[in-house]
């Protein structure tokens, strides 16, 4: 799978684990209230349906921004990377 699909899966899993559905849109809700808001992730726009998932997994340190700015949503995730992300999520 690619990084954005992985982020979506992990974020949905995390939201269900926490039992708080408001987490699902935590970031888009916050940014939609700001005038002239800009995404903190260079390659994920605010209107992206996976905006919350990407920010959620990055902020909670399940996944990272490889170069500090971009998420690289289309890059494939290896099995070992995916397992490491799941491990990080399960520890929280």
Coordinates of N, CA and C in Angstrom, one line a residue:
X1 N 0.8 -1.2 0.0 CA 0.0 0.0 0.0 C 0.9 1.2 0.0
X2 N 0.3 2.4 -0.4 CA 1.1 3.6 -0.3 C 0.9 4.3 1.1
X3 N 1.8 5.3 1.3 CA 1.8 5.9 2.6 C 0.5 6.6 3.0
X4 N -0.2 7.2 2.1 CA -1.5 7.8 2.5 C -2.5 6.8 2.8
X5 N -2.6 5.7 2.2 CA -3.6 4.6 2.5 C -3.2 4.0 3.9
X6 N -1.9 3.9 4.1 CA -1.4 3.4 5.4 C -1.8 4.3 6.5
X7 N -1.6 5.6 6.3 CA -2.0 6.6 7.3 C -3.4 6.6 7.6
X8 N -4.3 6.5 6.5 CA -5.7 6.4 6.7 C -6.1 5.2 7.6
X9 N -5.5 4.0 7.3 CA -5.8 2.8 8.1 C -5.3 3.0 9.5
X10 N -4.1 3.5 9.7 CA -3.6 3.6 11.1 C -4.4 4.7 11.9
X11 N -4.8 5.8 11.2 CA -5.5 6.8 11.9 C -6.9 6.3 12.3
X12 N -7.6 5.6 11.4 CA -8.9 5.0 11.7 C -8.8 4.0 12.9
X13 N -7.8 3.2 12.9 CA -7.5 2.3 13.9 C -7.3 3.0 15.3
X14 N -6.5 4.0 15.2 CA -6.2 4.8 16.4 C -7.5 5.5 17.0
X15 N -8.3 6.1 16.1 CA -9.5 6.7 16.5 C -10.4 5.7 17.2
X16 N -10.6 4.5 16.6 CA -11.4 3.5 17.1 C -10.9 3.0 18.5
X17 N -9.6 2.8 18.6 CA -8.9 2.4 19.8 C -9.2 3.4 20.9
X18 N -9.1 4.7 20.6 CA -9.4 5.7 21.6 C -10.9 5.9 21.9
X19 N -11.7 5.4 21.0 CA -13.2 5.5 21.3 C -13.7 6.9 21.2
X20 N -13.0 7.8 20.5 CA -13.4 9.2 20.4 C -13.5 9.6 18.9
X21 N -14.7 9.5 18.3 CA -14.8 9.8 16.9 C -14.5 11.3 16.5
X22 N -14.5 12.2 17.5 CA -14.1 13.5 17.2 C -12.6 13.7 16.8
X23 N -11.8 12.7 17.2 CA -10.4 12.7 16.8 C -10.3 12.5 15.2
X24 N -11.3 11.9 14.6 CA -11.2 11.6 13.2 C -11.0 12.9 12.4
X25 N -11.6 14.0 12.8 CA -11.6 15.2 12.1 C -10.9 16.4 12.9
X26 N -10.1 16.0 13.8 CA -9.5 16.9 14.7 C -8.7 18.1 14.0
X27 N -8.0 17.7 13.1 CA -7.1 18.7 12.4 C -7.9 19.5 11.4
X28 N -8.7 18.9 10.5 CA -9.4 19.7 9.6 C -10.4 20.6 10.3
X29 N -11.0 20.2 11.4 CA -11.9 21.1 12.1 C -11.1 22.4 12.6
X30 N -9.9 22.1 13.1 CA -9.1 23.2 13.6 C -8.6 24.2 12.5
X31 N -8.1 23.6 11.4 CA -7.6 24.4 10.3 C -8.7 25.1 9.6
X32 N -9.9 24.6 9.5 CA -11.0 25.2 8.8 C -11.5 26.5 9.5
X33 N -11.2 26.7 10.7 CA -11.5 27.9 11.5 C -10.5 29.0 11.3
X34 N -9.4 28.7 10.8 CA -8.3 29.7 10.6 C -8.4 30.4 9.3
X35 N -8.2 31.7 9.3 CA -8.2 32.5 8.1 C -6.9 32.2 7.4
X36 N -7.0 32.0 6.1 CA -5.8 31.8 5.3 C -4.9 30.6 5.8
X37 N -5.6 29.6 6.2 CA -4.8 28.4 6.8 C -4.1 27.7 5.6
X38 N -2.9 27.2 6.0 CA -2.1 26.5 5.0 C -1.7 25.2 5.7
X39 N -1.6 24.1 5.0 CA -1.2 22.8 5.5 C 0.2 22.9 6.0
X40 N 0.5 22.3 7.2 CA 1.9 22.2 7.6 C 2.7 21.1 6.9
X41 N 2.0 20.3 6.1 CA 2.7 19.3 5.3 C 2.7 19.7 3.9
X42 N 3.8 19.9 3.3 CA 3.9 20.5 1.9 C 3.2 19.8 0.9
X43 N 3.1 18.5 0.9 CA 2.5 17.7 -0.2 C 1.1 17.2 0.2
X44 N 0.5 17.7 1.2 CA -0.9 17.3 1.6 C -1.7 18.6 1.8
X45 N -2.6 18.9 0.9 CA -3.4 20.1 1.0 C -4.5 20.0 2.0
X46 N -5.0 21.1 2.5 CA -6.1 21.1 3.5 C -7.4 20.3 3.0
X47 N -7.6 20.4 1.8 CA -8.8 19.8 1.2 C -8.7 18.3 1.0
X48 N -7.5 17.7 1.1 CA -7.3 16.3 0.9 C -8.1 15.5 2.0
X49 N -8.8 14.5 1.5 CA -9.7 13.7 2.4 C -8.9 13.0 3.5
X50 N -7.6 12.8 3.2 CA -6.7 12.2 4.2 C -5.9 13.2 5.0
X51 N -6.2 14.4 5.0 CA -5.5 15.4 5.8 C -5.4 15.1 7.2
X52 N -6.6 14.7 7.8 CA -6.6 14.4 9.3 C -5.7 13.2 9.6
X53 N -5.8 12.2 8.7 CA -5.0 11.0 8.9 C -3.6 11.2 8.8
X54 N -3.1 12.0 7.9 CA -1.7 12.3 7.7 C -1.2 13.1 8.9
X55 N -1.9 14.2 9.3 CA -1.5 15.0 10.4 C -1.5 14.1 11.7
X56 N -2.5 13.3 11.8 CA -2.7 12.5 13.0 C -1.5 11.5 13.2
X57 N -1.2 10.8 12.2 CA -0.1 9.8 12.3 C 1.3 10.5 12.5
X58 N 1.4 11.7 11.9 CA 2.7 12.4 12.0 C 2.8 13.0 13.4
X59 N 1.7 13.6 13.9 CA 1.7 14.2 15.2 C 1.9 13.2 16.3
X60 N 1.3 12.0 16.1 CA 1.4 11.0 17.1 C 2.6 10.1 16.9
X61 N 3.4 10.4 16.0 CA 4.7 9.8 15.7 C 4.6 8.3 15.3
X62 N 3.5 8.0 14.6 CA 3.4 6.6 14.1 C 4.1 6.6 12.7
X63 N 4.1 7.7 12.0 CA 4.8 7.8 10.7 C 5.5 9.2 10.8
X64 N 6.4 9.4 9.8 CA 7.1 10.7 9.8 C 7.1 11.4 8.5
X65 N 7.7 12.6 8.5 CA 7.9 13.3 7.2 C 9.3 13.0 6.9
X66 N 9.6 12.2 5.9 CA 10.9 11.7 5.6 C 12.0 12.9 5.4
X67 N 11.5 14.0 4.8 CA 12.5 15.1 4.6 C 12.2 16.3 5.5
X68 N 11.3 16.1 6.5 CA 10.9 17.1 7.4 C 9.8 18.0 6.9
X69 N 9.4 17.9 5.6 CA 8.4 18.8 5.0 C 7.3 18.0 4.3
X70 N 7.7 17.0 3.6 CA 6.8 16.2 2.7 C 6.4 14.8 3.3
X71 N 5.2 14.4 3.1 CA 4.8 13.1 3.5 C 5.0 12.0 2.5
X72 N 5.1 12.4 1.3 CA 5.3 11.4 0.2 C 4.2 10.4 0.1
X73 N 2.9 10.9 -0.1 CA 1.8 10.0 0.0 C 1.7 8.9 -1.0
X74 N 2.3 9.0 -2.1 CA 2.3 7.9 -3.1 C 3.3 6.8 -3.0
X75 N 4.3 7.1 -2.1 CA 5.4 6.1 -1.9 C 4.9 4.8 -1.3
X76 N 5.4 3.7 -1.7 CA 4.9 2.4 -1.2 C 5.5 2.2 0.2
X77 N 4.8 1.5 1.1 CA 5.2 1.1 2.4 C 5.6 -0.3 2.4
X78 N 6.8 -0.6 2.9 CA 7.2 -2.0 3.0 C 6.5 -2.7 4.1
X79 N 6.5 -4.0 4.1 CA 5.9 -4.8 5.2 C 6.5 -4.5 6.5
X80 N 7.8 -4.4 6.5 CA 8.5 -4.1 7.8 C 8.1 -2.7 8.3
X81 N 8.0 -1.7 7.4 CA 7.6 -0.4 7.8 C 6.2 -0.4 8.4
X82 N 5.3 -1.1 7.7 CA 3.9 -1.2 8.2 C 3.8 -1.9 9.6
X83 N 4.6 -2.9 9.8 CA 4.6 -3.6 11.1 C 5.1 -2.7 12.2
X84 N 6.1 -1.9 11.8 CA 6.7 -1.0 12.8 C 5.7 0.1 13.2
X85 N 4.9 0.6 12.2 CA 3.9 1.6 12.5 C 2.8 1.0 13.4
X86 N 2.4 -0.3 13.1 CA 1.4 -0.9 13.9 C 1.9 -1.1 15.3
X87 N 3.2 -1.4 15.5 CA 3.7 -1.6 16.8 C 3.7 -0.3 17.6
X88 N 4.1 0.8 17.0 CA 4.0 2.1 17.6 C 2.6 2.5 18.1
X89 N 1.7 2.2 17.2 CA 0.3 2.5 17.5 C -0.2 1.6 18.7
X90 N 0.2 0.3 18.7 CA -0.3 -0.6 19.7 C 0.3 -0.2 21.1
X91 N 1.4 0.4 21.1 CA 2.0 0.8 22.4 C 1.4 2.0 23.0
X92 N 0.4 2.7 22.3 CA -0.2 3.9 22.9 C -1.6 3.6 23.3

